[in-house]
Tab-separated table of N, CA and C in Angstrom:
chain	number	residue	atom	x	y	z
A	13	MET	N	0.774	-1.679	-0.135
A	13	MET	CA	0.213	0.039	-0.117
A	13	MET	C	0.784	1.099	0.252
A	14	LYS	N	0.863	1.856	-0.913
A	14	LYS	CA	1.662	3.358	-1.088
A	14	LYS	C	1.513	4.270	0.244
A	15	SER	N	1.872	5.018	0.380
A	15	SER	CA	1.815	5.908	1.662
A	15	SER	C	1.949	7.102	0.690
A	16	LEU	N	0.756	8.621	1.071
A	16	LEU	CA	0.502	9.376	0.506
A	16	LEU	C	0.942	11.142	1.213
A	17	SER	N	1.209	11.922	0.189
A	17	SER	CA	1.178	13.032	0.542
A	17	SER	C	0.646	14.011	-0.350
A	18	VAL	N	-0.460	14.843	1.042
A	18	VAL	CA	-1.075	15.306	0.193
A	18	VAL	C	-0.941	17.058	0.700
A	19	GLY	N	-0.978	17.437	-0.772
A	19	GLY	CA	-1.338	19.306	-0.555
A	19	GLY	C	-2.371	19.806	-0.601
A	20	ILE	N	-2.605	20.935	-0.153
A	20	ILE	CA	-4.339	21.544	0.264
A	20	ILE	C	-4.164	22.915	-0.172
A	21	GLY	N	-4.557	23.119	-1.013
A	21	GLY	CA	-4.981	24.566	-1.066
A	21	GLY	C	-6.222	25.335	-1.095
A	22	CYS	N	-6.707	26.578	-0.689
A	22	CYS	CA	-8.102	26.182	-0.115
A	22	CYS	C	-8.702	27.967	-0.108
A	23	ASP	N	-9.403	28.254	-0.105
A	23	ASP	CA	-9.786	29.492	0.124
A	23	ASP	C	-10.151	29.896	1.484
A	24	ARG	N	-10.028	31.355	2.195
A	24	ARG	CA	-10.071	30.794	3.319
A	24	ARG	C	-11.275	30.684	4.181
A	25	ASP	N	-11.218	30.105	5.293
A	25	ASP	CA	-12.402	29.865	6.372
A	25	ASP	C	-13.459	28.767	4.891
A	26	VAL	N	-12.563	27.517	4.372
A	26	VAL	CA	-13.212	26.533	3.671
A	26	VAL	C	-14.111	25.780	4.740
A	27	SER	N	-15.054	25.054	4.115
A	27	SER	CA	-16.051	24.388	4.959
A	27	SER	C	-15.222	22.944	5.437
A	28	GLU	N	-15.849	22.650	6.049
A	28	GLU	CA	-14.855	20.945	6.516
A	28	GLU	C	-15.991	20.562	4.904
A	29	GLU	N	-16.400	20.198	4.821
A	29	GLU	CA	-17.859	19.669	3.764
A	29	GLU	C	-17.072	19.257	2.656
A	30	THR	N	-16.416	20.450	1.957
A	30	THR	CA	-15.952	20.939	1.214
A	30	THR	C	-14.673	20.347	0.662
A	31	LEU	N	-13.447	20.922	1.858
A	31	LEU	CA	-12.224	20.026	1.860
A	31	LEU	C	-12.647	18.289	1.931
A	32	MET	N	-13.675	17.958	2.800
A	32	MET	CA	-13.681	16.260	2.318
A	32	MET	C	-14.136	16.340	1.538
A	33	THR	N	-15.068	16.757	1.127
A	33	THR	CA	-15.455	16.096	-0.815
A	33	THR	C	-13.857	16.237	-1.349
A	34	GLY	N	-13.778	17.685	-1.705
A	34	GLY	CA	-12.688	17.514	-2.802
A	34	GLY	C	-11.455	16.305	-2.261
A	35	LEU	N	-11.069	16.104	-1.358
A	35	LEU	CA	-10.113	14.600	-0.812
A	35	LEU	C	-10.799	13.772	-1.235
A	36	ASN	N	-11.511	13.558	-0.667
A	36	ASN	CA	-12.310	12.340	-1.184
A	36	ASN	C	-12.511	11.756	-2.012
A	37	LEU	N	-12.852	13.098	-3.503
A	37	LEU	CA	-12.834	13.190	-4.716
A	37	LEU	C	-11.142	12.644	-5.215
A	38	ALA	N	-10.586	13.593	-4.688
A	38	ALA	CA	-9.204	13.382	-5.260
A	38	ALA	C	-8.373	11.423	-5.193
A	39	LEU	N	-8.869	11.322	-3.922
A	39	LEU	CA	-8.662	9.795	-3.563
A	39	LEU	C	-9.385	9.355	-4.189
A	40	MET	N	-10.169	8.987	-4.417
A	40	MET	CA	-10.476	7.773	-6.030
A	40	MET	C	-10.169	8.368	-7.099
A	41	GLN	N	-10.051	9.384	-7.444
A	41	GLN	CA	-9.320	9.618	-8.860
A	41	GLN	C	-7.705	8.715	-8.775
A	42	CYS	N	-7.735	8.637	-7.574
A	42	CYS	CA	-6.119	7.639	-7.792
A	42	CYS	C	-6.291	6.439	-7.223
A	43	GLY	N	-7.633	5.954	-6.730
A	43	GLY	CA	-8.329	4.668	-6.365
A	43	GLY	C	-7.035	4.452	-5.179
A	44	ALA	N	-6.930	5.328	-4.163
A	44	ALA	CA	-6.686	5.582	-2.463
A	44	ALA	C	-7.369	5.963	-2.010
A	45	ALA	N	-6.806	5.756	-0.654
A	45	ALA	CA	-8.139	5.723	0.754
A	45	ALA	C	-7.245	6.732	1.850
A	46	MET	N	-7.749	6.850	2.861
A	46	MET	CA	-7.274	8.048	4.156
A	46	MET	C	-6.731	7.172	4.777
A	47	PRO	N	-6.486	6.006	4.794
A	47	PRO	CA	-5.623	5.242	5.653
A	47	PRO	C	-3.601	5.486	5.206
A	48	GLN	N	-4.156	5.790	3.628
A	48	GLN	CA	-3.085	5.330	3.365
A	48	GLN	C	-2.313	7.335	3.831
A	49	ILE	N	-3.121	8.271	3.709
A	49	ILE	CA	-2.495	9.539	3.823
A	49	ILE	C	-1.455	9.725	4.932
A	50	ARG	N	-0.055	9.809	4.694
A	50	ARG	CA	0.694	10.178	5.936
A	50	ARG	C	0.842	11.540	6.617
A	51	HIS	N	1.253	12.334	5.504
A	51	HIS	CA	1.244	13.907	5.677
A	51	HIS	C	-0.100	14.480	5.040
A	52	ILE	N	-0.137	15.783	5.472
A	52	ILE	CA	-0.848	17.065	4.969
A	52	ILE	C	0.286	17.891	4.879
A	53	ALA	N	-0.006	19.065	4.342
A	53	ALA	CA	0.921	20.253	3.473
A	53	ALA	C	0.327	20.905	3.019
A	54	SER	N	0.804	21.796	3.250
A	54	SER	CA	-0.093	23.465	2.873
A	54	SER	C	0.926	24.985	2.941
A	55	ILE	N	0.328	25.645	2.680
A	55	ILE	CA	1.590	27.171	2.730
A	55	ILE	C	1.147	27.532	4.332
A	56	ASP	N	2.080	28.093	4.470
A	56	ASP	CA	2.340	28.639	5.963
A	56	ASP	C	0.970	29.403	6.140
A	57	LYS	N	0.452	30.635	5.832
A	57	LYS	CA	-0.723	31.100	5.430
A	57	LYS	C	-2.065	30.160	6.105
A	58	LYS	N	-2.040	28.881	6.187
A	58	LYS	CA	-2.940	28.177	6.117
A	58	LYS	C	-2.766	27.282	7.398
A	59	SER	N	-1.579	27.579	8.015
A	59	SER	CA	-1.558	27.098	9.139
A	59	SER	C	-2.259	26.923	10.555
A	60	ASP	N	-3.089	27.996	10.574
A	60	ASP	CA	-4.725	28.081	10.972
A	60	ASP	C	-5.774	27.668	10.370
A	61	GLU	N	-5.963	27.406	9.379
A	61	GLU	CA	-7.308	27.074	8.503
A	61	GLU	C	-8.129	26.087	9.421
A	62	THR	N	-8.761	26.476	9.873
A	62	THR	CA	-9.907	25.408	10.884
A	62	THR	C	-9.744	23.982	10.042
A	63	ALA	N	-10.352	23.976	8.964
A	63	ALA	CA	-11.302	22.493	8.452
A	63	ALA	C	-9.332	21.914	8.509
A	64	ILE	N	-8.517	22.256	7.538
A	64	ILE	CA	-7.609	21.764	7.462
A	64	ILE	C	-7.030	21.288	9.140
A	65	LEU	N	-7.036	21.717	10.226
A	65	LEU	CA	-6.257	21.440	11.385
A	65	LEU	C	-7.692	20.299	12.083
A	66	HIS	N	-8.846	20.128	11.402
A	66	HIS	CA	-9.361	19.367	12.159
A	66	HIS	C	-9.243	18.015	11.039
A	67	LEU	N	-9.111	18.084	9.662
A	67	LEU	CA	-8.570	17.138	9.676
A	67	LEU	C	-7.415	16.222	9.379
A	68	VAL	N	-6.082	17.038	10.233
A	68	VAL	CA	-5.098	16.282	10.219
A	68	VAL	C	-5.591	15.735	12.147
A	69	GLN	N	-6.318	16.563	12.975
A	69	GLN	CA	-6.406	15.972	14.451
A	69	GLN	C	-6.648	14.899	14.086
A	70	ARG	N	-8.518	14.561	12.786
A	70	ARG	CA	-8.939	13.185	12.529
A	70	ARG	C	-7.916	11.760	12.309
A	71	LEU	N	-6.829	12.707	11.288
A	71	LEU	CA	-6.483	11.635	10.311
A	71	LEU	C	-5.373	10.708	11.705
A	72	LYS	N	-4.618	12.080	12.138
A	72	LYS	CA	-3.653	11.952	13.587
A	72	LYS	C	-2.535	11.497	12.669
A	73	VAL	N	-2.247	12.324	11.423
A	73	VAL	CA	-1.165	12.502	10.493
A	73	VAL	C	-0.745	14.350	11.043
A	74	PRO	N	0.782	14.333	10.308
A	74	PRO	CA	1.602	15.590	10.609
A	74	PRO	C	0.746	16.522	9.904
A	75	PHE	N	1.127	18.137	10.337
A	75	PHE	CA	0.841	19.136	9.094
A	75	PHE	C	1.720	19.912	9.115
A	76	ILE	N	2.360	19.953	7.686
A	76	ILE	CA	3.405	20.833	7.264
A	76	ILE	C	3.212	21.330	6.831
A	77	VAL	N	3.724	22.977	6.898
A	77	VAL	CA	3.353	23.894	5.963
A	77	VAL	C	4.647	24.748	5.792
A	78	TYR	N	4.892	25.274	4.125
A	78	TYR	CA	5.758	25.810	4.098
A	78	TYR	C	5.769	27.542	3.907
A	79	PRO	N	6.494	28.174	3.495
A	79	PRO	CA	6.407	29.073	3.248
A	79	PRO	C	6.633	29.653	1.608
A	80	ALA	N	5.837	30.764	1.093
A	80	ALA	CA	5.657	30.785	-0.744
A	80	ALA	C	6.868	30.700	-0.838
A	81	GLN	N	7.787	31.157	-0.515
A	81	GLN	CA	9.306	31.596	-1.194
A	81	GLN	C	9.395	29.789	-1.070
A	82	GLU	N	9.611	28.797	-0.336
A	82	GLU	CA	10.235	27.706	-0.748
A	82	GLU	C	9.364	26.961	-1.411
A	83	LEU	N	7.786	27.096	-0.912
A	83	LEU	CA	7.005	26.337	-2.693
A	83	LEU	C	7.424	26.861	-4.072
A	84	ALA	N	7.537	28.328	-3.852
A	84	ALA	CA	8.107	28.372	-5.406
A	84	ALA	C	8.980	28.366	-5.811
A	85	LYS	N	10.041	27.409	-5.526
A	85	LYS	CA	11.377	26.714	-6.026
A	85	LYS	C	10.873	25.240	-6.554
A	86	VAL	N	10.019	25.081	-6.378
A	86	VAL	CA	9.372	23.357	-6.564
A	86	VAL	C	8.927	23.332	-8.594
A	87	PRO	N	10.062	22.943	-9.484
A	87	PRO	CA	8.615	23.273	-10.339
A	87	PRO	C	7.423	22.699	-10.785
A	88	VAL	N	6.212	23.119	-11.138
A	88	VAL	CA	5.171	22.175	-11.584
A	88	VAL	C	4.314	22.491	-13.045
A	89	ARG	N	3.513	21.660	-13.004
A	89	ARG	CA	3.458	21.379	-14.845
A	89	ARG	C	1.848	22.268	-14.395
A	90	GLN	N	1.669	22.813	-13.316
A	90	GLN	CA	0.244	23.537	-13.348
A	90	GLN	C	0.184	24.818	-12.470
A	91	PRO	N	1.584	25.691	-13.215
A	91	PRO	CA	0.954	26.870	-11.657
A	91	PRO	C	-0.028	27.920	-12.091
A	92	SER	N	-0.095	28.691	-11.232
A	92	SER	CA	-1.208	29.075	-10.986
A	92	SER	C	-1.027	30.880	-11.103
A	93	ALA	N	-0.805	31.755	-12.500
A	93	ALA	CA	-0.955	33.226	-12.165
A	93	ALA	C	-1.797	33.865	-10.594
A	94	THR	N	-3.008	33.519	-10.536
A	94	THR	CA	-4.099	33.555	-9.310
A	94	THR	C	-3.162	33.738	-8.104
A	95	VAL	N	-2.594	31.890	-8.043
A	95	VAL	CA	-2.175	31.557	-6.785
A	95	VAL	C	-0.865	32.761	-6.519
A	96	LEU	N	-0.689	33.220	-7.452
A	96	LEU	CA	0.907	33.815	-7.559
A	96	LEU	C	0.562	34.755	-6.889
A	97	LYS	N	-0.524	35.535	-7.329
A	97	LYS	CA	-0.702	37.018	-6.925
A	97	LYS	C	-1.211	36.972	-5.426
A	98	PHE	N	-1.549	35.932	-5.479
A	98	PHE	CA	-2.308	36.585	-3.461
A	98	PHE	C	-1.556	35.889	-2.745
A	99	MET	N	-0.754	34.694	-2.929
A	99	MET	CA	-0.097	34.079	-2.221
A	99	MET	C	1.079	34.358	-2.571
A	100	GLY	N	2.440	34.480	-3.725
A	100	GLY	CA	3.504	34.623	-3.716
A	100	GLY	C	4.174	33.498	-4.059
A	101	THR	N	3.194	32.656	-4.865
A	101	THR	CA	3.710	31.215	-5.515
A	101	THR	C	2.899	30.904	-6.442
A	102	PRO	N	4.016	30.442	-7.299
A	102	PRO	CA	2.560	29.666	-8.894
A	102	PRO	C	1.734	28.857	-8.269
A	103	SER	N	2.362	27.933	-7.190
A	103	SER	CA	1.324	26.680	-6.458
A	103	SER	C	1.783	26.753	-5.500
A	104	VAL	N	0.805	25.712	-4.875
A	104	VAL	CA	0.312	25.591	-2.747
A	104	VAL	C	0.328	23.928	-3.200
A	105	SER	N	-0.967	23.513	-3.507
A	105	SER	CA	-1.018	22.130	-3.540
A	105	SER	C	-0.254	21.389	-3.907
A	106	GLU	N	0.447	21.433	-5.284
A	106	GLU	CA	1.371	20.798	-6.327
A	106	GLU	C	2.361	20.689	-5.328
A	107	ALA	N	2.979	21.940	-5.218
A	107	ALA	CA	4.448	22.117	-4.366
A	107	ALA	C	4.369	21.290	-3.373
A	108	ALA	N	3.407	21.767	-2.582
A	108	ALA	CA	3.606	21.307	-0.980
A	108	ALA	C	3.403	19.597	-0.948
A	109	ALA	N	2.696	19.499	-1.874
A	109	ALA	CA	2.863	17.641	-1.665
A	109	ALA	C	4.102	17.415	-1.997
A	110	LEU	N	4.608	17.656	-3.528
A	110	LEU	CA	5.734	17.125	-3.686
A	110	LEU	C	6.979	17.358	-2.853
A	111	LEU	N	6.947	18.478	-2.117
A	111	LEU	CA	7.943	19.265	-1.534
A	111	LEU	C	7.995	17.725	0.293
A	112	THR	N	6.999	17.450	0.304
A	112	THR	CA	6.313	16.659	1.875
A	112	THR	C	6.642	15.098	1.575
A	113	ALA	N	6.272	15.416	0.490
A	113	ALA	CA	6.864	13.412	-0.185
A	113	ALA	C	8.560	13.213	-0.587
A	114	GLY	N	8.875	14.448	-1.091
A	114	GLY	CA	10.852	14.176	-0.797
A	114	GLY	C	10.993	14.359	-1.771
A	115	PHE	N	10.518	16.038	-2.606
A	115	PHE	CA	11.331	16.807	-3.666
A	115	PHE	C	12.850	16.886	-2.929
A	116	GLN	N	13.599	16.976	-3.807
A	116	GLN	CA	14.543	17.427	-3.702
A	116	GLN	C	15.043	18.121	-4.905
A	117	PRO	N	15.233	19.718	-5.028
A	117	PRO	CA	16.099	19.807	-6.224
A	117	PRO	C	17.230	19.092	-7.413
A	118	GLY	N	17.398	18.952	-8.096
A	118	GLY	CA	18.080	18.131	-8.649
A	118	GLY	C	18.415	16.231	-8.397
A	119	ASN	N	16.673	16.033	-8.067
A	119	ASN	CA	16.521	14.036	-8.013
A	119	ASN	C	15.384	14.086	-8.761
A	120	SER	N	14.907	13.461	-8.626
A	120	SER	CA	13.466	12.612	-9.258
A	120	SER	C	12.477	13.061	-8.590
A	121	ALA	N	11.867	13.572	-9.184
A	121	ALA	CA	10.634	13.964	-8.470
A	121	ALA	C	9.290	12.920	-7.957
A	122	PRO	N	8.925	13.049	-6.396
A	122	PRO	CA	8.057	12.055	-5.928
A	122	PRO	C	6.818	12.110	-7.378
A	123	GLU	N	6.108	11.021	-7.250
A	123	GLU	CA	4.997	10.856	-8.522
A	123	GLU	C	4.202	11.337	-8.248
A	124	LEU	N	3.373	12.430	-8.707
A	124	LEU	CA	2.116	12.842	-8.773
A	124	LEU	C	0.804	12.148	-8.941
A	125	LEU	N	0.274	11.710	-8.264
A	125	LEU	CA	-0.887	10.603	-8.389
A	125	LEU	C	-2.267	11.308	-8.552
A	126	VAL	N	-1.993	12.400	-7.841
A	126	VAL	CA	-3.256	13.178	-8.225
A	126	VAL	C	-2.771	14.976	-9.021
A	127	GLU	N	-2.379	15.697	-10.125
A	127	GLU	CA	-2.014	16.545	-10.181
A	127	GLU	C	-2.600	17.711	-9.192
A	128	LYS	N	-3.652	17.982	-9.614
A	128	LYS	CA	-4.105	19.085	-9.155
A	128	LYS	C	-6.049	18.827	-9.644
A	129	LEU	N	-6.382	18.595	-8.376
A	129	LEU	CA	-7.790	18.640	-8.250
A	129	LEU	C	-8.572	19.825	-7.886
A	130	LYS	N	-9.505	20.351	-8.324
A	130	LYS	CA	-10.371	21.682	-7.741
A	130	LYS	C	-11.524	21.261	-7.882
A	131	PHE	N	-12.123	21.585	-6.226
A	131	PHE	CA	-13.003	21.354	-6.007
A	131	PHE	C	-14.164	22.762	-5.732
A	132	CYS	N	-15.256	23.138	-5.992
A	132	CYS	CA	-15.334	24.499	-5.315
A	132	CYS	C	-17.336	23.493	-4.731
A	133	GLY	N	-17.056	23.586	-3.388
A	133	GLY	CA	-18.384	23.304	-2.450
A	133	GLY	C	-19.581	24.139	-2.550
A	134	GLU	N	-20.498	23.523	-1.893
A	134	GLU	CA	-21.787	24.099	-1.610
A	134	GLU	C	-21.715	25.463	-0.915
A	135	ASP	N	-20.548	25.711	-0.154
A	135	ASP	CA	-19.994	27.080	0.583
A	135	ASP	C	-19.889	28.231	-0.568
A	136	GLY	N	-19.370	27.931	-1.620
A	136	GLY	CA	-19.233	28.694	-2.348
A	136	GLY	C	-17.541	29.093	-2.823
A	137	LYS	N	-17.012	27.741	-1.529
A	137	LYS	CA	-15.736	27.920	-1.186
A	137	LYS	C	-14.683	27.024	-2.554
A	138	ASN	N	-13.732	27.073	-2.611
A	138	ASN	CA	-12.668	26.335	-3.898
A	138	ASN	C	-11.635	25.784	-2.476
A	139	VAL	N	-11.508	24.559	-2.954
A	139	VAL	CA	-10.503	23.927	-2.713
A	139	VAL	C	-9.483	22.800	-3.225
A	140	THR	N	-8.247	23.222	-3.394
A	140	THR	CA	-7.149	22.483	-4.521
A	140	THR	C	-6.685	21.445	-3.805
A	141	ILE	N	-6.502	19.616	-4.191
A	141	ILE	CA	-6.245	19.024	-3.522
A	141	ILE	C	-4.747	18.175	-4.687
A	142	SER	N	-3.871	18.186	-4.381
A	142	SER	CA	-2.623	17.331	-4.728
A	142	SER	C	-2.353	15.431	-3.950
A	143	ILE	N	-1.798	14.835	-4.558
A	143	ILE	CA	-1.464	13.940	-4.220
A	143	ILE	C	-0.363	13.553	-4.501
A	144	ALA	N	0.826	13.575	-4.174
A	144	ALA	CA	2.148	12.611	-4.520
A	144	ALA	C	2.336	11.263	-3.790
A	145	GLU	N	2.813	10.305	-4.605
A	145	GLU	CA	3.684	9.219	-3.646
A	145	GLU	C	4.621	9.369	-2.456
A	146	ASP	N	4.692	9.240	-1.109
A	146	ASP	CA	5.327	9.710	-0.501
A	146	ASP	C	6.589	8.679	-0.568
A	147	GLN	N	7.749	9.290	-0.521
A	147	GLN	CA	9.499	8.864	-0.954
A	147	GLN	C	9.842	9.324	0.662
A	148	SER	N	9.493	10.335	1.573
A	148	SER	CA	10.529	10.585	2.524
A	148	SER	C	10.078	9.767	3.330
A	149	ILE	N	9.943	8.118	3.039
A	149	ILE	CA	10.109	7.259	4.355
A	149	ILE	C	11.233	6.657	4.427
C-alpha cells in the first residue's frame, strides 16, 4: 500500500464538508484511501485553517506548512497566476505535496498521483488537492 502526501490549497474559511468532498474525490481519482495518507501539507498562511486542522486531527497525521518562497522553488506542470498574485507562489497544493513527499532539487521528483483536483463546494469556497506518492520514508 502506497503512503501518500496530500497538498491542500483552499479559500479562507473553507468548510470541512468542502475540504472532505474534494479530498475524497482526489483519493477516488487515484484509487487510494484515507489510511494511506501520511502527511498533509500547505502554505504557512493556512497554518490556522480550521477545516485543515480538523482533518489532520481526525487522521492523526502531521500538518506541514511551507513559506511561499520554498513552494515557489518547486517546478510544477500547472502554475497559477492567481495563486502567485495572492499567495506569492505559483503553486500551493502541487508544490506542498511534492515537498512533503521528498522532493529534492536535482533528484527525480516523487510521482504526483493527482496533479491538481479543483473543487468548489456548496459553501462557494474552493479547494485544490494534489496527491504525491510519499518517498520520504
